[in-house]
């Protein structure tokens, strides 16, 4: 060593300098990603814009079917006064109309694609025939029209629709393509809970976006592993609710109902009111709970919905709905280096979401019943198959999505138990098409009361294992398989998705040989 230094002093100095520079860079990177306790991102924001309520699309009745028409189009939206942002929407420039149907009615949706690229329209949460699902296999080319028809079997619930083309879901949703699909039934109509659309029963679609200095949406296309969008997904610093910046809504000073929808690509929200005023959760993704559950915080990951009741009867001052920072819910030590390099400060951010302004009551009598609906239980039987889904960075069971590979064959009519385990360092919302499931347990603990209802999307924290139980009613063959995937849309597009079919005779239906089609990246 000493000899070496004596003989090549310059090389020694060079190596030493290089090492110092490397250590410096590493230390700098570390401090820049160190968790801040809390960042109140839009604290200075004045809530000055009336909350837009998406129009309810009136169907035409043709041959006993309720026929809805959707145009997928691009356009300009004025989020900030005087600034036109290039966006897309259904029958408009941003988001889409609310479709509404009663359980048991036949519906048909005619979708015409006026975009310059292929799209699909998926009915998230809906039990529909496989070829009507609007997943990656039911594409609509530019200038084409696609029709989906089915009879509604879901109970009263807040469902939604959005594009699902392979590898392009994230950018299309980000540009504005999403809408609500409400299901009503006799039970929900008879409860006396608020149900006057836009008056005391309010849709609240929450999305985060990033604007550039010209007021245009910024989308980070770099999904490589070293880039934040490639790990955490696309996160924005500006909140839009029903497509509005800084929104408020005037509400009768009584019980009101908010239907919270996380329509964001990757951000999860930890909703709660200022001053921690309690509220009652009455519904999960796929329908009403058996009874209201009192809460002060409600975590909603992308794709999830929740309905809440808020008592404004004693209120005169505005009440602010916030998204609080997500408390550290990690249940196991993170993947060391990955977590260390990952910028997780986004989870420590707080946002103003919506200001509720109580006004004189509108004489609508609404109340909060003790009991909502009877929820059927699902139980394991001797036919029950159990499957395990391990989520790692952009893979499920170590595989990337392959359009030509069937990953699971389910027996039609079977009740199955799916264990979803997150072995990565960030949360993933796991979503399954065509079914509503119940959460059996989280890490062996029974699901909390507010998660006892029907779900189609479930948050799975790093290190966590969640068991789901569900019944598969709808057949699906290999030309129209159903999807399961992470609902962080960047993860989905990068391949964190698999396909399943539902066969009349699963034993006689072999899974396609996966070696024939190497998983590929779109
Ligand atoms: Cu909301 Cu497969 O998606
Ligand atoms: Cu879905
Ligand atoms: Cu994910």
XYZ file of C-alpha atoms and ligand atoms in Angstrom:
527
model
C 0.000 0.000 0.000
C 2.628 2.522 1.106
C 4.752 1.492 -1.833
C 1.833 2.095 -4.149
C 1.269 5.588 -2.720
C 4.932 6.404 -3.106
C 5.054 5.207 -6.685
C 1.715 6.638 -7.906
C 0.827 9.584 -5.649
C -1.511 11.111 -8.258
C -3.503 7.967 -8.741
C -3.818 7.652 -4.972
C -5.100 11.230 -4.637
C -7.479 10.671 -7.534
C -8.942 7.510 -5.978
C -9.310 9.245 -2.609
C -11.094 12.224 -4.198
C -13.371 9.913 -6.135
C -14.314 8.038 -2.978
C -15.049 11.312 -1.161
C -17.259 12.499 -4.019
C -19.199 9.216 -3.995
C -19.697 9.372 -0.223
C -20.835 12.987 -0.595
C -23.394 12.142 -3.266
C -24.795 9.272 -1.239
C -25.135 11.426 1.880
C -26.788 14.192 -0.100
C -29.262 11.783 -1.682
C -30.073 10.465 1.772
C -30.847 13.826 3.321
C -32.985 14.843 0.344
C -35.256 11.831 0.802
C -35.435 11.957 4.566
C -39.037 11.935 5.747
C -40.414 15.317 6.654
C -43.003 15.108 9.413
C -45.679 16.920 7.409
C -45.984 19.126 4.358
C -49.266 21.032 4.049
C -49.093 21.387 0.280
C -52.005 23.724 -0.471
C -52.439 25.445 2.891
C -52.731 28.898 1.308
C -55.467 27.814 -1.103
C -58.804 29.650 -0.902
C -61.707 27.393 -1.740
C -63.419 29.657 -4.257
C -64.830 27.463 -7.015
C -68.287 25.864 -6.816
C -67.945 22.074 -6.990
C -69.145 20.884 -10.424
C -71.650 18.033 -10.267
C -71.359 15.708 -13.290
C -74.651 15.581 -15.209
C -76.699 12.410 -14.909
C -76.938 10.940 -18.397
C -80.555 10.308 -19.372
C -80.927 6.957 -21.128
C -83.155 6.314 -24.099
C -85.436 3.354 -23.600
C -85.157 1.060 -26.620
C -86.654 -2.428 -26.568
C -86.803 -2.359 -22.799
C -83.146 -1.488 -22.448
C -81.786 1.735 -21.007
C -79.446 2.924 -23.715
C -76.645 5.344 -22.843
C -74.370 7.057 -25.354
C -70.797 7.956 -24.522
C -68.434 9.881 -26.786
C -64.772 9.566 -25.911
C -63.295 12.882 -26.960
C -60.469 15.283 -26.354
C -60.908 18.981 -25.690
C -59.938 21.973 -23.617
C -60.852 22.554 -19.992
C -60.615 25.819 -18.089
C -59.386 24.779 -14.615
C -57.798 28.179 -14.008
C -59.559 31.293 -15.235
C -58.473 32.173 -18.739
C -56.240 29.140 -19.194
C -57.229 26.281 -21.495
C -55.788 22.892 -20.569
C -55.765 20.096 -23.146
C -57.744 17.225 -21.638
C -60.141 14.432 -22.567
C -63.517 13.316 -21.340
C -66.748 11.478 -22.067
C -69.388 13.677 -23.742
C -67.340 16.667 -22.615
C -63.796 17.823 -22.134
C -63.044 16.375 -18.675
C -64.463 13.371 -16.762
C -67.884 12.165 -17.901
C -71.577 12.084 -17.092
C -72.927 9.902 -14.290
C -74.686 6.777 -15.514
C -77.395 5.492 -13.216
C -79.363 2.265 -13.239
C -81.428 0.149 -10.884
C -80.513 -3.427 -10.000
C -82.311 -5.817 -12.329
C -82.552 -3.480 -15.323
C -81.015 -4.192 -18.722
C -78.602 -1.501 -19.832
C -76.676 -0.858 -23.033
C -73.854 1.629 -23.487
C -72.802 2.753 -26.958
C -69.268 4.060 -26.833
C -67.889 5.986 -29.759
C -64.156 6.660 -29.779
C -63.313 10.103 -31.138
C -59.755 9.974 -29.804
C -56.752 9.539 -32.072
C -55.799 6.368 -30.199
C -57.364 3.078 -29.196
C -59.283 3.034 -25.939
C -61.600 0.753 -23.959
C -64.264 1.512 -21.351
C -64.223 -0.669 -18.258
C -67.108 -0.770 -15.756
C -65.077 -0.917 -12.568
C -66.810 -3.000 -9.894
C -69.616 -4.197 -12.149
C -70.513 -7.840 -12.600
C -70.725 -7.973 -16.409
C -70.309 -10.662 -19.079
C -66.609 -11.041 -19.919
C -66.912 -9.627 -23.456
C -68.652 -6.507 -22.014
C -66.039 -5.840 -19.334
C -64.138 -3.216 -21.321
C -60.751 -4.559 -20.272
C -57.670 -4.682 -22.509
C -59.273 -7.243 -24.834
C -62.331 -5.181 -25.780
C -60.576 -2.424 -27.687
C -62.259 0.434 -29.534
C -60.161 1.787 -32.420
C -60.364 5.493 -33.328
C -63.692 6.350 -34.992
C -65.169 3.012 -33.977
C -68.207 2.367 -31.834
C -68.422 -0.420 -29.248
C -71.546 -1.566 -27.488
C -71.779 -3.228 -24.131
C -75.027 -4.573 -22.765
C -75.889 -6.478 -19.624
C -78.474 -6.727 -16.898
C -77.414 -5.042 -13.693
C -76.930 -7.522 -10.849
C -74.849 -5.404 -8.439
C -76.629 -4.009 -5.391
C -76.829 -0.250 -4.734
C -73.298 1.078 -5.010
C -70.987 3.743 -6.337
C -69.149 2.226 -9.293
C -67.153 4.002 -11.939
C -65.952 3.647 -15.501
C -62.573 4.412 -17.056
C -60.300 3.361 -19.956
C -58.287 0.136 -19.711
C -56.204 -0.245 -22.914
C -53.046 -2.282 -22.435
C -50.163 -0.035 -21.412
C -52.181 3.169 -21.924
C -54.582 3.229 -18.998
C -52.528 5.653 -16.924
C -52.180 8.383 -19.544
C -55.802 8.150 -20.667
C -57.209 8.348 -17.151
C -54.778 11.164 -16.341
C -56.006 13.161 -19.332
C -59.499 13.127 -17.816
C -61.236 9.908 -18.825
C -63.352 8.629 -15.929
C -66.986 8.763 -14.885
C -69.379 7.463 -12.247
C -71.847 4.608 -12.526
C -74.407 4.581 -9.703
C -76.473 1.515 -8.960
C -79.733 1.943 -7.019
C -81.922 -0.707 -5.483
C -85.106 -0.881 -3.422
C -83.182 -1.286 -0.168
C -81.072 1.818 -0.677
C -84.043 3.911 -1.796
C -86.048 2.979 1.296
C -83.445 3.847 3.915
C -84.178 7.537 4.265
C -80.533 8.389 3.709
C -79.787 11.414 1.514
C -80.363 10.552 -2.140
C -80.992 13.791 -3.971
C -78.163 13.885 -6.482
C -75.975 16.953 -6.203
C -78.101 18.408 -3.377
C -77.517 16.219 -0.338
C -75.933 13.199 -2.059
C -72.687 14.460 -3.532
C -70.187 12.741 -5.830
C -66.603 13.592 -4.830
C -64.085 12.348 -7.398
C -60.597 13.185 -6.137
C -57.594 13.321 -8.450
C -54.129 14.805 -8.267
C -52.554 16.472 -11.269
C -49.418 18.386 -12.121
C -49.605 21.573 -14.191
C -46.786 23.230 -16.100
C -46.304 26.994 -16.289
C -48.595 27.147 -19.338
C -51.381 25.460 -17.419
C -51.006 22.124 -19.223
C -51.024 18.728 -17.524
C -47.567 17.285 -16.957
C -47.255 13.526 -17.246
C -43.921 11.911 -16.456
C -43.442 9.148 -19.030
C -40.214 7.871 -17.508
C -41.362 4.694 -15.768
C -37.881 3.271 -15.284
C -36.983 1.937 -11.856
C -34.633 4.807 -10.984
C -37.334 7.399 -11.603
C -39.992 8.196 -9.006
C -42.914 7.760 -11.402
C -41.568 4.295 -12.161
C -41.686 3.328 -8.506
C -44.447 5.326 -6.791
C -46.499 6.117 -9.917
C -47.507 9.532 -11.245
C -48.130 11.955 -8.406
C -49.396 15.507 -8.773
C -49.227 18.418 -6.363
C -52.593 19.898 -7.348
C -55.937 18.426 -6.294
C -58.957 18.397 -8.583
C -62.382 17.410 -7.283
C -64.920 16.563 -9.995
C -62.492 18.423 -12.231
C -62.392 21.612 -10.166
C -59.553 23.368 -8.389
C -60.159 24.733 -4.876
C -63.808 23.625 -4.673
C -66.573 24.376 -2.177
C -70.159 23.183 -2.062
C -73.224 24.606 -0.344
C -75.133 21.906 1.496
C -78.340 21.820 3.558
C -77.501 21.949 7.278
C -78.529 18.356 7.997
C -77.225 14.853 7.318
C -75.469 14.809 3.951
C -73.894 11.992 2.009
C -70.564 12.181 0.218
C -69.520 9.515 -2.252
C -65.743 9.570 -2.169
C -64.008 8.170 -5.227
C -60.244 7.952 -5.548
C -59.839 8.532 -9.279
C -56.117 9.248 -9.022
C -53.405 7.321 -10.807
C -51.206 6.661 -7.791
C -51.957 8.863 -4.789
C -53.858 7.569 -1.788
C -55.792 9.928 0.458
C -56.290 9.840 4.186
C -59.567 11.761 4.360
C -60.717 13.517 7.490
C -62.370 16.764 8.550
C -60.686 19.734 10.078
C -60.966 19.567 13.868
C -61.388 15.807 13.529
C -65.189 16.010 13.377
C -66.397 12.398 13.179
C -68.357 11.076 10.208
C -69.997 7.752 9.446
C -68.945 5.403 6.700
C -72.016 3.737 5.181
C -70.635 2.038 2.069
C -67.546 0.409 0.636
C -66.636 -0.068 -3.055
C -69.466 -2.442 -3.910
C -72.363 -1.450 -1.675
C -73.782 -0.411 1.674
C -72.375 -1.688 4.947
C -74.640 -3.482 7.405
C -74.366 -0.520 9.774
C -72.738 2.925 9.776
C -69.214 2.994 11.191
C -68.021 6.098 13.016
C -64.648 7.334 11.813
C -62.393 10.350 11.839
C -60.002 9.197 9.091
C -60.617 7.192 5.950
C -57.810 5.894 3.769
C -58.736 5.477 0.117
C -56.312 4.035 -2.433
C -56.685 4.499 -6.212
C -59.822 2.782 -7.483
C -61.493 2.507 -4.061
C -64.759 4.226 -3.130
C -66.446 4.957 0.177
C -69.704 6.669 1.070
C -69.835 8.766 4.193
C -72.541 10.622 6.109
C -71.751 13.960 7.711
C -73.983 15.731 10.216
C -74.157 19.425 9.332
C -77.289 20.130 11.387
C -75.449 21.998 14.162
C -73.114 23.735 11.802
C -73.009 27.257 10.509
C -69.334 27.661 9.679
C -67.718 25.932 6.688
C -66.259 22.490 7.290
C -63.091 21.562 5.464
C -62.455 18.067 4.143
C -58.743 17.343 4.147
C -56.443 14.585 3.124
C -54.108 14.076 6.044
C -50.672 12.579 5.763
C -50.720 8.808 5.620
C -49.467 7.512 8.921
C -46.773 4.930 8.678
C -48.766 1.762 8.294
C -45.909 -0.420 7.135
C -46.177 -3.695 8.979
C -42.753 -5.115 8.231
C -39.266 -3.767 7.656
C -39.078 -2.358 4.138
C -36.858 -3.659 1.401
C -33.855 -1.792 2.787
C -32.170 -0.026 -0.053
C -35.334 0.362 -2.136
C -37.175 2.198 0.599
C -34.085 4.209 1.355
C -33.819 5.474 -2.205
C -37.540 5.874 -2.695
C -38.927 9.322 -2.112
C -41.784 8.525 0.217
C -42.307 12.083 1.396
C -45.432 12.203 -0.767
C -47.215 10.179 1.872
C -46.422 12.884 4.416
C -48.333 15.530 2.503
C -51.560 17.148 3.598
C -54.089 18.707 1.202
C -57.294 20.725 1.329
C -59.861 18.739 -0.649
C -63.330 20.300 -0.398
C -65.079 22.931 1.701
C -68.612 22.124 2.865
C -70.708 25.263 3.431
C -73.883 24.624 5.421
C -76.898 26.672 4.331
C -80.502 26.717 5.587
C -81.936 23.217 5.389
C -83.830 22.300 2.245
C -86.572 20.403 4.110
C -85.329 17.093 2.810
C -85.717 14.767 5.734
C -82.671 12.640 6.063
C -81.370 10.582 8.892
C -78.715 8.090 9.750
C -80.319 4.679 10.347
C -78.703 2.223 12.780
C -79.046 -0.606 10.338
C -78.415 -0.355 6.612
C -78.536 -3.674 4.745
C -78.148 -7.367 5.506
C -74.873 -8.515 4.053
C -74.669 -12.151 3.014
C -71.632 -14.006 4.282
C -69.352 -16.033 2.069
C -67.941 -19.232 3.408
C -65.341 -21.704 2.355
C -66.710 -25.030 1.132
C -65.081 -28.272 -0.046
C -64.783 -26.887 -3.571
C -62.893 -23.804 -2.406
C -59.597 -23.227 -4.199
C -57.007 -21.038 -2.533
C -54.589 -18.944 -4.561
C -51.713 -16.723 -3.568
C -50.708 -13.501 -5.295
C -47.335 -12.098 -4.355
C -46.804 -8.486 -5.330
C -43.291 -7.253 -5.912
C -42.074 -4.283 -7.908
C -44.390 -4.337 -10.933
C -44.893 -8.085 -10.915
C -47.498 -10.448 -9.527
C -46.147 -13.911 -8.734
C -42.909 -12.803 -10.452
C -44.673 -12.306 -13.784
C -45.369 -9.270 -15.888
C -48.719 -9.045 -17.652
C -48.883 -10.975 -20.889
C -51.909 -10.401 -23.099
C -51.539 -13.955 -24.457
C -51.098 -15.776 -21.140
C -53.918 -17.000 -18.914
C -52.689 -16.957 -15.322
C -55.589 -18.534 -13.460
C -58.478 -20.827 -14.318
C -61.416 -20.493 -11.962
C -64.366 -22.859 -11.756
C -67.621 -21.025 -12.498
C -69.810 -20.792 -9.411
C -66.901 -21.519 -7.066
C -66.141 -19.625 -3.883
C -62.405 -18.973 -3.716
C -59.967 -17.526 -1.225
C -57.220 -15.324 -2.591
C -54.275 -14.343 -0.441
C -52.611 -11.156 -1.616
C -49.181 -10.529 -0.168
C -47.161 -7.369 -0.662
C -43.442 -8.082 -0.663
C -42.461 -4.666 -1.959
C -41.623 -1.445 -0.170
C -44.694 0.539 -1.230
C -48.435 -0.020 -0.945
C -50.412 -1.580 -3.805
C -54.208 -1.482 -4.262
C -55.196 -4.933 -5.572
C -58.270 -4.948 -7.826
C -60.221 -7.866 -9.301
C -62.639 -7.615 -12.210
C -66.124 -9.133 -12.350
C -66.487 -9.814 -8.634
C -67.089 -8.095 -5.349
C -65.161 -9.744 -2.550
C -65.131 -9.730 1.223
C -61.958 -9.241 3.210
C -61.451 -12.279 5.446
C -58.479 -10.942 7.340
C -55.388 -8.742 7.290
C -52.283 -10.480 8.613
C -54.621 -12.909 10.346
C -56.666 -10.198 12.064
C -60.341 -9.842 11.080
C -60.992 -6.877 8.776
C -62.189 -3.766 10.642
C -65.960 -2.960 10.638
C -65.601 -0.406 7.873
C -64.057 -3.044 5.611
C -66.742 -5.685 6.213
C -68.698 -4.725 3.075
C -68.335 -5.564 -0.607
C -64.985 -4.581 -2.037
C -63.361 -4.776 -5.462
C -60.117 -2.968 -4.627
C -58.097 -3.442 -1.470
C -55.119 -1.609 -0.052
C -52.214 -3.923 0.751
C -49.404 -2.330 2.719
C -45.752 -3.316 2.458
C -45.235 -6.662 4.161
C -48.963 -7.194 4.584
C -50.991 -10.267 3.670
C -54.712 -9.869 2.989
C -57.127 -12.762 2.449
C -60.147 -12.231 0.204
C -63.161 -14.455 -0.343
C -65.408 -14.238 -3.380
C -67.743 -16.144 -5.642
C -67.245 -16.259 -9.398
C -70.585 -16.168 -11.185
C -69.692 -14.910 -14.634
C -68.023 -17.175 -17.217
C -64.971 -15.903 -19.119
C -63.095 -17.755 -21.851
C -59.548 -17.187 -23.036
C -60.538 -14.694 -25.731
C -62.098 -12.428 -23.099
C -60.345 -13.091 -19.797
C -60.870 -10.950 -16.707
C -58.040 -8.990 -15.067
C -56.624 -8.668 -11.591
C -54.090 -5.934 -11.090
C -52.570 -3.201 -9.038
C -54.708 -0.057 -9.381
C -51.717 2.264 -9.280
C -52.159 2.850 -12.987
C -48.449 3.158 -13.753
C -47.874 -0.216 -12.090
C -50.738 -1.728 -14.073
C -49.341 -0.355 -17.334
C -45.861 -1.606 -16.477
C -47.248 -5.118 -16.174
C -48.528 -5.569 -12.629
C -51.576 -7.388 -13.926
C -52.712 -10.946 -14.584
C -55.576 -12.640 -16.393
C -58.100 -15.221 -15.278
C -60.813 -17.159 -16.988
C -63.930 -18.612 -15.404
C -64.672 -22.034 -16.885
C -67.697 -24.314 -16.659
C -65.206 -27.152 -16.138
C -61.983 -25.727 -14.773
C -60.313 -29.125 -14.361
C -60.646 -29.789 -18.087
C -59.353 -26.318 -19.010
C -55.566 -26.263 -18.897
C -53.781 -22.980 -18.406
C -52.059 -22.002 -21.622
C -48.404 -22.934 -21.565
C -46.776 -19.773 -20.326
C -43.432 -20.732 -21.894
C -44.990 -20.110 -25.315
C -45.345 -16.442 -24.607
C -42.555 -14.797 -22.738
C -43.915 -12.065 -20.516
C -43.195 -8.768 -22.177
C -43.296 -5.144 -21.391
C -45.644 -2.740 -23.134
Cu -60.503 0.208 -12.364
Cu -59.022 -3.119 -14.114
O -59.715 -1.345 -13.291
Cu -62.157 -3.153 -12.702
Cu -48.745 -1.249 -7.416
